[in-house]
Amino acid sequence: MITLVKQETFKLLHKKSTYAVSATLLIIMTVFGVLTRNYPKYWGDPKGLFVTMFTGINWIVLFMIAACSSIIAMEFQYGTIKELLYRKYYRGQILVSKWITMLLYSIYFYVLAFVWSMLLKVVLFNNKFQLSDTYQPGHSVINSMWLGIVGSFLTVWLVLSLVLLLANIFKSTAAAISIGIIGYFALSIISNIMFVLMQKWDWLKWNPLNMMNLPSQLVSSSFHKMTLLSTPEMVVGSLVYTAIFMAISYVIFKRRSV
Amino acid sequence: MSDTILNVEHLNKNFGKKQVLKDVSFSVQTGHIVGLVGPNGAGKSTIMKAVLGLFNYASGTITIDGEPVSPTSHKAMDKVGALIEYPGIYPFLTGYQHLELFSKDSTSKDQIMDIVDKMKMDSYINRKAKTYSLGMKQKLGIALALVDRPKLVILDEPMNGLDPQANKDLRTIILDLAKQGTTLLISSHILSELEKLIDDLVVIDKGQIVYTKSMAELESGSKKLLVLKTSDDAKAKEILAQNNYQLDNGDKFAIVENDQTKMADVIKLLSDNGIDIDDVQHVHSDLETSLLNLLKNDKVKES
Ligand SMILES: Nc1ncnc2c1ncn2[C@@H]1O[C@H](COP(=O)(O)OP(=O)(O)O)[C@@H](O)[C@H]1O
Ligand SMILES: [Mg+2]
């Protein structure tokens, strides 16, 4: 299994896009940092920006959606799936090695964005706010950031498990990427309707889109009045949905003819 | 027991309602080069994929070195190298990186460079594969199948897209490998491509094995012909038949040669009877023709 993860990492590290994406993330974060520092009137509160890792937290979702769909779909696209599968390893191992690689990649992104956020904070906003300042009632800036990262990590993986599944079904990056992105960002558009419907049909609160509200709920304690779920319920819900999508992927991948 | 490295018995495979392999059985002896020949769509790639444990089959058994092979039993794959249909290539990796990626940890850099050398890929092995031509990709695919020096090598139409020189190089490599004890199963839809290479032949048509024999047997079974062109073919045929010559029942006027047939006798016989001979040719009815006859005559029973 370690060999397989190494092989997946080898491929990832030899793609130019891997480096381009990391560089892009850092540049975008820096641009948002600089703009907020120089034009605070238009760009708002630097604390809020810092808590979202200078918007990095959203870009990571995009980049991970692309990476996850590509790590599965590229094997079908390049015809390399046969080479992967006929070896002494089992299909399940091949798929799991890809998941592990993506898990490591997502952790890498969060660490990178976090470290860069700290740097930007020191360089651009050293005197503007302290990490211990209050951000939300009961939560300091750094605390809010941590909760945001943890919540985002769980919900991102809920989306990614769906993306991995779709890439597996459609064998194409395009379909998986579009649905993944729409799924993630659809929330802000339809959440109001969803909350209304949930008041009417209580069981709707268990739908996967509602789980995506976890990051907001972690920071703002009153949010559970909208989601109708307690925070532990949401954490478990996210994990269960992720597990379900992964399990379906696993079964499909094992049965697929190549 | 250990003579047989690959054994396929009563293999059946369906794609949906379509039965693609029907009761396929054959075995491959260790150290032999075996040709799997049949028209396009006959099921050659499907057999090979089943042998590589790439999919489930309705019924049958496949063993490599005595170990069963199926999608859930892959242990034997450690001894196998393969190229199926077209090579799978990552455009963002160089040829060398492909070999590094897919070769075992126990395969040394020297072993990698050895196969690169033999396949004459040195000049572009460190270039990204997206710049490769079809033939270069094909060579890389073959190198990937061979790099770990497996006991059993499975090559699906390996000559596809190779230029004559590369084709010749590949033959040399294959014969070398066989000399060192490697077993090879090679498919092609053109028998003449494999003719000079293989020890045994397995012919498949519409998912059924129609013929398995050693090449030696096949060659001895093919006939030599003396093709004639005369001023009066009808009369000549009559005379020859009367003198116990066996006439070929193909479209051309020809005598089936045996050990006693002498061209001089034939010429004398005909000219004595006042027939002018315009042309005489020895023709070795080639394997391709025997194969085509085989596929034509042995009408595959539709089930
Ligand atoms: N994945 C698949 N789904 C459905 N039919 C297939 C599939 N793969 C192969 N076939 C069919 O199986 C038959 C044998 O194919 P194949 O083994 O590729 O032939 P060959 O390699 O001898 O040219 C063909 O009729 C082909 O259409
Ligand atoms: Mg084929």
XYZ file of C-alpha atoms and ligand atoms in Angstrom:
589
model
C 0.000 0.000 0.000
C 2.850 2.370 0.805
C 4.325 1.594 -2.619
C 1.023 2.485 -4.244
C 0.725 5.780 -2.364
C 4.294 6.571 -3.351
C 3.437 5.896 -6.985
C 0.408 8.179 -6.845
C 2.506 10.878 -5.205
C 5.178 10.432 -7.874
C 2.595 11.145 -10.557
C 1.205 14.134 -8.672
C 4.654 15.622 -8.147
C 5.552 15.289 -11.808
C 2.561 17.258 -13.004
C 3.334 20.881 -13.712
C -0.164 21.833 -12.632
C 0.569 20.714 -9.068
C 3.119 23.475 -8.684
C 1.079 25.996 -10.615
C -1.866 25.413 -8.295
C 0.170 25.886 -5.113
C 1.690 29.062 -6.510
C -1.737 30.326 -7.554
C -3.106 29.739 -4.073
C -0.300 31.762 -2.478
C -0.617 34.566 -5.020
C -4.373 34.876 -4.576
C -4.032 34.942 -0.787
C -1.344 37.589 -1.022
C -3.412 39.724 -3.411
C -6.391 39.633 -1.051
C -4.110 40.486 1.860
C -2.525 43.429 0.098
C -5.851 44.793 -1.185
C -7.409 44.617 2.269
C -4.448 46.344 3.816
C -4.320 49.142 1.245
C -8.060 49.665 0.713
C -9.659 48.647 4.012
C -12.799 50.618 3.161
C -13.686 48.375 0.227
C -12.283 45.092 1.369
C -13.600 45.004 4.888
C -12.332 43.624 8.124
C -8.851 42.053 8.001
C -9.801 39.689 10.850
C -12.546 38.146 8.746
C -10.115 37.736 5.890
C -7.560 36.119 8.137
C -10.120 33.655 9.509
C -10.790 32.380 5.962
C -7.025 32.080 5.423
C -7.133 35.099 3.074
C -9.917 33.342 1.054
C -7.601 30.337 0.718
C -10.163 28.086 2.369
C -12.459 28.456 -0.661
C -9.738 28.038 -3.269
C -8.549 24.842 -1.630
C -12.001 23.381 -2.255
C -11.760 24.194 -5.948
C -8.256 22.821 -6.323
C -9.070 19.650 -4.401
C -12.198 19.041 -6.484
C -10.053 19.272 -9.613
C -7.325 17.050 -8.152
C -9.736 14.356 -6.976
C -11.601 14.126 -10.246
C -8.350 14.021 -12.159
C -6.622 11.354 -10.060
C -9.434 8.930 -10.952
C -10.510 10.064 -14.404
C -7.011 10.494 -15.845
C -6.363 6.748 -15.601
C -9.338 6.097 -17.865
C -8.487 9.017 -20.129
C -4.859 7.938 -20.642
C -5.703 4.225 -20.749
C -3.325 3.602 -17.853
C -6.026 1.915 -15.795
C -5.094 -1.502 -17.249
C -1.467 -1.043 -16.244
C -2.560 -0.132 -12.740
C -4.946 -3.010 -12.342
C -3.240 -6.053 -13.765
C -0.413 -5.990 -11.237
C -0.259 -8.069 -8.094
C -2.219 -5.416 -6.191
C -5.961 -5.543 -5.732
C -8.397 -3.070 -7.130
C -9.475 -1.934 -3.704
C -5.878 -1.152 -2.809
C -5.426 0.905 -5.962
C -8.481 3.003 -5.160
C -7.641 3.419 -1.483
C -4.093 4.491 -2.371
C -5.602 7.260 -4.465
C -7.819 8.337 -1.589
C -4.895 8.414 0.814
C -2.873 10.465 -1.649
C -5.717 12.972 -1.923
C -6.109 13.080 1.859
C -2.421 13.912 2.191
C -2.726 16.472 -0.601
C -5.644 18.200 1.134
C -3.734 18.291 4.417
C -0.780 19.768 2.552
C -3.016 22.529 1.162
C -4.400 23.430 4.586
C -0.932 23.492 6.141
C 0.420 25.594 3.276
C -2.451 28.077 3.458
C -2.228 28.236 7.252
C 1.503 28.932 7.298
C 1.144 31.521 4.541
C -1.734 33.171 6.424
C 0.467 33.503 9.493
C 3.194 35.057 7.378
C 0.810 37.495 5.719
C -0.630 38.427 9.098
C 2.815 39.252 10.451
C 3.969 41.088 7.348
C 0.770 42.996 6.481
C -1.338 43.265 9.623
C 1.088 42.984 12.506
C -0.406 45.897 14.396
C -3.966 45.775 13.092
C -5.224 42.895 15.229
C -4.026 40.187 17.569
C -4.719 36.492 17.189
C -6.295 36.554 20.655
C -8.781 39.337 19.766
C -12.415 38.349 19.953
C -13.880 37.537 16.548
C -17.205 35.849 17.236
C -18.838 35.851 20.650
C -16.796 33.404 22.689
C -14.217 32.763 19.984
C -10.887 34.457 19.434
C -9.554 35.079 15.944
C -7.222 32.111 15.971
C -9.855 29.903 17.535
C -12.377 30.869 14.852
C -9.824 30.133 12.201
C -9.182 26.660 13.611
C -12.866 25.853 13.849
C -13.299 27.110 10.280
C -10.514 24.861 9.079
C -11.837 21.803 10.895
C -15.400 22.389 9.670
C -14.260 23.114 6.168
C -12.074 20.015 6.131
C -15.033 17.792 7.020
C -17.402 19.369 4.517
C -14.767 19.496 1.810
C -14.286 15.775 2.192
C -18.022 15.267 1.938
C -17.892 17.034 -1.428
C -14.700 15.266 -2.457
C -16.144 11.838 -1.744
C -18.954 12.744 -4.123
C -16.472 14.010 -6.710
C -14.432 10.805 -6.439
C -17.616 8.828 -6.949
C -18.690 10.855 -9.985
C -15.253 10.644 -11.582
C -15.506 6.907 -11.120
C -18.914 6.713 -12.747
C -18.362 9.094 -15.643
C -14.623 8.440 -16.143
C -14.397 12.104 -17.062
C -13.050 15.059 -15.167
C -15.480 17.560 -16.624
C -18.636 16.028 -15.176
C -17.122 15.413 -11.758
C -15.642 18.890 -11.496
C -18.789 20.725 -12.538
C -21.088 18.831 -10.220
C -18.584 19.122 -7.366
C -18.285 22.875 -7.737
C -21.991 23.397 -8.191
C -22.658 21.179 -5.181
C -20.320 23.124 -2.978
C -21.373 26.586 -3.994
C -25.025 25.777 -4.530
C -25.407 25.865 -0.798
C -25.222 29.638 -0.503
C -27.870 29.961 -3.212
C -30.410 27.462 -2.041
C -29.768 27.357 1.693
C -32.567 29.832 2.452
C -35.104 27.746 0.580
C -33.720 24.648 2.199
C -34.129 26.099 5.696
C -37.748 26.960 4.962
C -38.489 23.496 3.629
C -36.808 21.956 6.644
C -39.213 23.768 8.944
C -41.996 21.965 7.139
C -40.447 18.520 6.726
C -38.165 17.901 9.642
C -36.401 14.863 8.160
C -34.984 17.084 5.411
C -32.459 18.330 7.949
C -30.513 15.117 7.288
C -29.906 15.981 3.638
C -26.225 16.230 2.683
C -26.357 19.890 1.704
C -27.361 20.788 5.253
C -24.177 19.136 6.527
C -22.277 21.681 4.494
C -23.304 24.321 7.051
C -20.975 22.778 9.589
C -18.247 25.440 9.351
C -20.764 28.238 10.041
C -22.321 26.348 12.919
C -18.962 25.656 14.552
C -18.276 29.377 14.838
C -21.750 30.712 15.456
C -23.579 28.838 18.165
C -27.005 30.123 17.177
C -26.759 28.557 13.760
C -28.272 25.286 14.934
C -31.655 27.009 14.949
C -31.388 27.080 11.168
C -29.835 23.682 10.592
C -31.991 21.990 13.252
C -29.015 19.749 14.039
C -26.573 19.838 16.906
C -22.915 20.206 16.060
C -22.034 16.579 16.915
C -24.963 15.431 14.785
C -23.586 17.404 11.872
C -20.076 16.064 12.308
C -21.373 12.510 12.384
C -23.716 13.257 9.476
C -20.835 14.552 7.325
C -18.707 11.556 8.130
C -21.526 9.122 7.397
C -22.283 10.708 4.015
C -18.578 10.700 3.152
C -18.384 7.023 4.082
C -21.464 6.189 2.009
C -20.120 7.913 -1.111
C -16.737 6.256 -0.653
C -18.344 2.841 -0.230
C -20.334 3.251 -3.450
C -17.130 4.304 -5.264
C -15.368 1.252 -3.927
C -18.053 -1.139 -5.126
C -18.240 0.474 -8.559
C -14.497 0.506 -8.996
C -14.222 -3.149 -8.046
C -16.870 -4.200 -10.520
C -15.775 -2.084 -13.449
C -14.692 -3.809 -16.662
C -11.651 -2.272 -18.280
C 3.156 -30.083 -14.124
C 5.596 -27.220 -14.071
C 5.861 -27.349 -17.873
C 2.613 -25.490 -18.235
C 2.880 -21.888 -17.106
C -0.537 -20.727 -18.257
C -3.625 -22.850 -18.344
C -7.055 -21.668 -19.486
C -9.966 -24.068 -19.195
C -13.557 -23.738 -20.370
C -13.481 -19.976 -20.154
C -16.780 -18.225 -20.892
C -17.218 -14.482 -20.915
C -20.219 -12.300 -21.664
C -20.508 -8.600 -22.219
C -24.156 -8.060 -21.427
C -26.082 -10.520 -23.548
C -23.256 -10.969 -26.015
C -21.134 -14.043 -25.441
C -17.600 -13.000 -26.347
C -15.685 -16.110 -25.271
C -17.161 -19.557 -25.687
C -15.599 -22.440 -23.811
C -12.046 -21.291 -24.482
C -9.354 -23.785 -23.432
C -5.669 -23.731 -24.181
C -2.387 -23.970 -22.366
C 1.015 -22.397 -22.760
C 4.223 -24.304 -22.149
C 7.007 -22.701 -20.185
C 9.616 -21.145 -22.456
C 7.446 -21.243 -25.555
C 6.388 -18.371 -27.747
C 2.709 -18.798 -28.413
C 0.790 -16.885 -31.070
C -2.844 -16.052 -30.469
C -4.212 -15.299 -33.920
C -7.669 -14.370 -35.105
C -9.574 -11.680 -36.993
C -10.453 -8.362 -35.386
C -13.094 -8.771 -32.733
C -12.396 -12.478 -32.303
C -11.730 -12.065 -28.589
C -7.925 -11.984 -28.380
C -7.742 -8.945 -26.121
C -10.614 -10.269 -24.047
C -8.772 -13.543 -23.393
C -5.652 -11.634 -22.411
C -7.537 -9.333 -20.068
C -9.136 -12.329 -18.389
C -5.711 -13.930 -18.006
C -4.513 -10.719 -16.350
C -7.350 -10.844 -13.850
C -8.892 -7.671 -15.214
C -12.457 -8.879 -15.109
C -14.853 -11.501 -13.894
C -15.826 -14.306 -16.192
C -18.988 -16.360 -16.242
C -17.241 -19.700 -15.829
C -13.927 -21.431 -16.345
C -10.543 -21.508 -14.662
C -7.321 -19.682 -15.356
C -4.072 -20.587 -13.638
C -0.605 -19.119 -13.943
C 2.136 -21.309 -12.516
C -0.568 -23.296 -10.784
C -2.047 -20.248 -9.042
C -5.613 -19.310 -9.916
C -6.189 -15.910 -11.510
C -9.310 -13.775 -11.131
C -10.024 -10.155 -10.196
C -9.810 -11.182 -6.558
C -6.761 -13.393 -6.924
C -3.805 -11.481 -8.279
C -0.827 -13.067 -6.610
C 0.427 -14.666 -9.819
C 0.504 -11.249 -11.522
C 3.862 -10.637 -9.917
C 5.357 -12.889 -12.582
C 3.570 -11.271 -15.511
C 4.306 -8.317 -17.758
C 1.779 -7.169 -20.327
C 0.790 -4.726 -23.011
C -2.919 -4.859 -23.816
C -4.518 -3.092 -26.790
C -2.731 0.253 -26.711
C -0.125 1.427 -24.217
C -1.353 3.540 -21.307
C 0.867 6.607 -21.178
C 0.878 9.643 -18.892
C 1.650 12.632 -21.128
C 3.282 14.539 -18.273
C 5.894 11.868 -17.507
C 9.004 11.019 -19.503
C 9.561 7.526 -20.838
C 12.127 6.890 -18.144
C 9.765 8.061 -15.413
C 7.171 5.572 -16.687
C 9.668 2.755 -16.339
C 10.668 4.009 -12.893
C 7.042 4.269 -11.807
C 5.834 0.873 -12.945
C 8.932 -1.248 -12.366
C 9.367 -3.132 -9.117
C 11.634 -1.812 -6.409
C 13.856 -4.814 -7.040
C 14.417 -3.712 -10.646
C 17.672 -1.768 -10.845
C 18.463 1.327 -12.895
C 20.760 -0.817 -15.020
C 17.904 -3.154 -15.816
C 15.772 -0.188 -16.850
C 18.522 1.208 -19.072
C 19.088 -2.255 -20.508
C 15.583 -2.472 -21.914
C 15.770 1.157 -23.089
C 18.941 0.225 -24.932
C 17.519 -2.896 -26.492
C 14.408 -1.067 -27.660
C 16.650 1.742 -29.000
C 14.765 4.387 -27.067
C 17.774 6.280 -25.719
C 17.328 9.379 -27.822
C 13.905 10.237 -26.439
C 13.620 8.343 -23.165
C 14.018 11.565 -21.144
C 11.478 13.500 -23.150
C 7.897 13.939 -21.967
C 5.660 11.256 -23.437
C 3.235 13.816 -24.868
C 5.826 14.483 -27.588
C 6.030 10.790 -28.578
C 4.830 9.393 -31.876
C 2.519 6.396 -31.962
C 5.429 4.040 -32.565
C 7.449 5.517 -29.680
C 4.501 5.027 -27.337
C 4.122 1.463 -28.527
C 7.791 0.796 -27.824
C 7.451 2.304 -24.363
C 4.437 0.074 -23.745
C 6.493 -2.981 -24.720
C 9.398 -1.825 -22.557
C 6.984 -1.495 -19.613
C 5.865 -5.082 -20.136
C 9.445 -6.338 -20.202
C 11.274 -4.153 -17.690
C 10.758 -6.375 -14.647
C 11.930 -9.428 -16.599
C 8.740 -11.369 -15.882
C 8.383 -15.107 -16.375
C 5.330 -14.653 -18.552
C 4.982 -11.818 -21.035
C 1.651 -11.050 -22.686
C 1.753 -8.779 -25.721
C -1.428 -7.785 -27.543
C -0.710 -6.879 -31.160
C 2.735 -5.549 -30.231
C 3.795 -4.858 -33.827
C 1.082 -2.202 -34.222
C 2.573 1.092 -35.325
C 6.178 -0.118 -35.372
C 8.395 0.674 -38.338
C 10.212 -2.238 -40.038
C 13.410 -1.650 -38.066
C 11.608 -1.549 -34.713
C 9.655 -4.598 -35.778
C 12.895 -6.440 -36.406
C 14.367 -5.254 -33.100
C 11.306 -6.503 -31.274
C 11.608 -9.933 -32.898
C 15.218 -10.142 -31.795
C 14.273 -9.199 -28.249
C 11.434 -11.705 -28.152
C 13.633 -14.530 -29.412
C 16.347 -13.588 -26.893
C 13.847 -13.620 -24.050
C 12.529 -16.997 -25.089
C 16.063 -18.355 -25.179
C 16.495 -17.231 -21.583
C 13.370 -19.134 -20.605
C 10.729 -16.392 -20.723
C 7.312 -17.490 -21.922
C 5.487 -15.216 -24.333
C 1.869 -15.059 -25.408
C 1.573 -12.758 -28.412
C -1.560 -11.886 -30.318
C -1.984 -10.632 -33.841
C -4.619 -10.553 -36.527
C -1.899 -11.219 -39.098
C -0.325 -14.656 -38.880
C 2.619 -13.821 -41.131
C 3.749 -11.278 -38.531
C 4.289 -14.077 -36.046
C 5.085 -16.940 -38.392
C 8.846 -16.895 -37.925
C 8.608 -16.243 -34.207
C 6.226 -18.619 -32.554
C 6.503 -22.206 -31.406
C 2.783 -22.809 -31.021
C -0.293 -21.347 -32.596
C -3.729 -20.800 -31.108
C -6.332 -19.635 -33.612
C -9.499 -17.987 -32.371
C -12.572 -16.926 -34.293
C -15.801 -15.453 -32.943
C -14.810 -16.270 -29.397
C -13.992 -19.920 -30.006
C -10.664 -21.659 -30.314
C -10.686 -23.225 -33.768
C -7.161 -24.535 -33.899
C -4.224 -25.208 -31.614
C -1.067 -26.795 -32.907
C 2.657 -26.428 -32.864
C 4.098 -24.444 -35.751
C 6.080 -27.460 -36.913
C 2.885 -29.426 -37.414
C 1.247 -26.546 -39.244
C 4.199 -26.099 -41.562
C 4.402 -29.776 -42.409
C 0.696 -29.708 -43.156
C 0.971 -26.930 -45.690
C 1.472 -27.925 -49.292
C 3.918 -27.073 -52.024
C 2.489 -26.327 -55.433
C 3.802 -26.242 -58.956
C 1.799 -23.576 -60.737
C 1.632 -23.916 -64.519
C 0.611 -21.758 -67.425
C 0.269 -23.603 -70.713
C -1.080 -23.196 -74.223
C -3.931 -25.601 -73.387
C -4.673 -25.861 -69.681
C -7.676 -28.165 -70.092
C -5.765 -30.739 -72.060
C -2.754 -30.453 -69.767
C -4.909 -31.132 -66.725
C -6.310 -34.218 -68.358
C -2.895 -35.586 -69.227
C -1.465 -34.910 -65.788
C -4.412 -36.532 -64.066
C -3.997 -39.624 -66.221
C -0.355 -39.804 -65.122
C -1.282 -39.795 -61.444
C -0.349 -36.223 -60.652
C -2.497 -34.666 -57.956
C -4.070 -31.450 -59.154
C -4.734 -28.642 -56.710
C -8.383 -27.640 -56.477
C -7.636 -23.933 -56.036
C -8.464 -21.336 -58.708
C -5.010 -21.643 -60.294
C -3.851 -24.529 -62.420
C -1.330 -26.278 -60.183
C 0.073 -29.653 -59.233
C 0.468 -30.574 -55.593
C 4.120 -31.459 -55.236
C 5.353 -34.447 -53.325
C 8.822 -35.910 -52.930
C 8.700 -37.661 -56.275
C 7.491 -34.686 -58.289
C 10.189 -33.450 -60.638
C 9.676 -30.347 -62.699
C 11.647 -31.797 -65.593
C 9.287 -34.792 -65.793
C 6.258 -32.568 -65.900
C 7.708 -30.386 -68.604
C 8.723 -33.395 -70.676
C 5.328 -35.057 -70.297
C 3.488 -31.984 -71.443
C 5.780 -31.096 -74.330
C 5.667 -34.717 -75.528
C 1.929 -34.245 -75.798
C 2.322 -31.093 -77.820
C 1.498 -28.584 -75.092
C 3.641 -25.461 -74.799
C 4.527 -24.333 -71.324
C 4.493 -20.546 -70.881
C 5.418 -20.420 -67.191
C 6.215 -22.693 -64.240
C 6.425 -21.588 -60.599
C 7.091 -23.270 -57.320
C 4.676 -21.924 -54.743
C 4.846 -22.690 -51.057
C 1.254 -22.244 -49.990
C 1.848 -19.835 -47.159
C 0.523 -20.074 -43.637
C -1.694 -17.065 -44.113
C -3.586 -18.942 -46.812
C -3.792 -22.105 -44.747
C -5.139 -20.031 -41.899
C -7.725 -18.359 -44.070
C -8.754 -21.754 -45.407
C -8.980 -22.964 -41.869
C -11.213 -20.098 -40.838
C -13.324 -20.601 -43.957
C -13.689 -24.384 -43.779
C -13.919 -24.852 -40.078
C -17.150 -22.860 -40.066
C -17.471 -21.796 -36.488
C -20.639 -23.292 -35.190
C -23.006 -20.559 -34.140
C -24.494 -21.524 -30.841
N -16.029 -3.741 -22.682
C -16.725 -4.336 -23.654
N -18.078 -4.244 -23.692
C -18.789 -4.869 -24.661
N -18.267 -5.582 -25.655
C -16.918 -5.713 -25.693
C -16.079 -5.096 -24.699
N -14.807 -5.403 -24.984
C -14.836 -6.173 -26.095
N -16.107 -6.362 -26.528
C -16.518 -7.186 -27.688
O -15.915 -8.439 -27.552
C -15.494 -8.929 -28.805
C -14.038 -9.313 -28.740
O -13.260 -8.155 -28.571
P -11.680 -8.189 -28.465
O -11.293 -9.208 -27.470
O -11.220 -6.805 -28.222
O -11.261 -8.655 -29.917
P -9.811 -8.703 -30.565
O -8.829 -8.255 -29.554
O -9.633 -10.130 -30.977
O -9.852 -7.816 -31.768
C -15.801 -7.856 -29.827
O -16.989 -8.206 -30.489
C -16.016 -6.619 -28.999
O -16.975 -5.806 -29.606
Mg -7.652 -6.607 -29.618
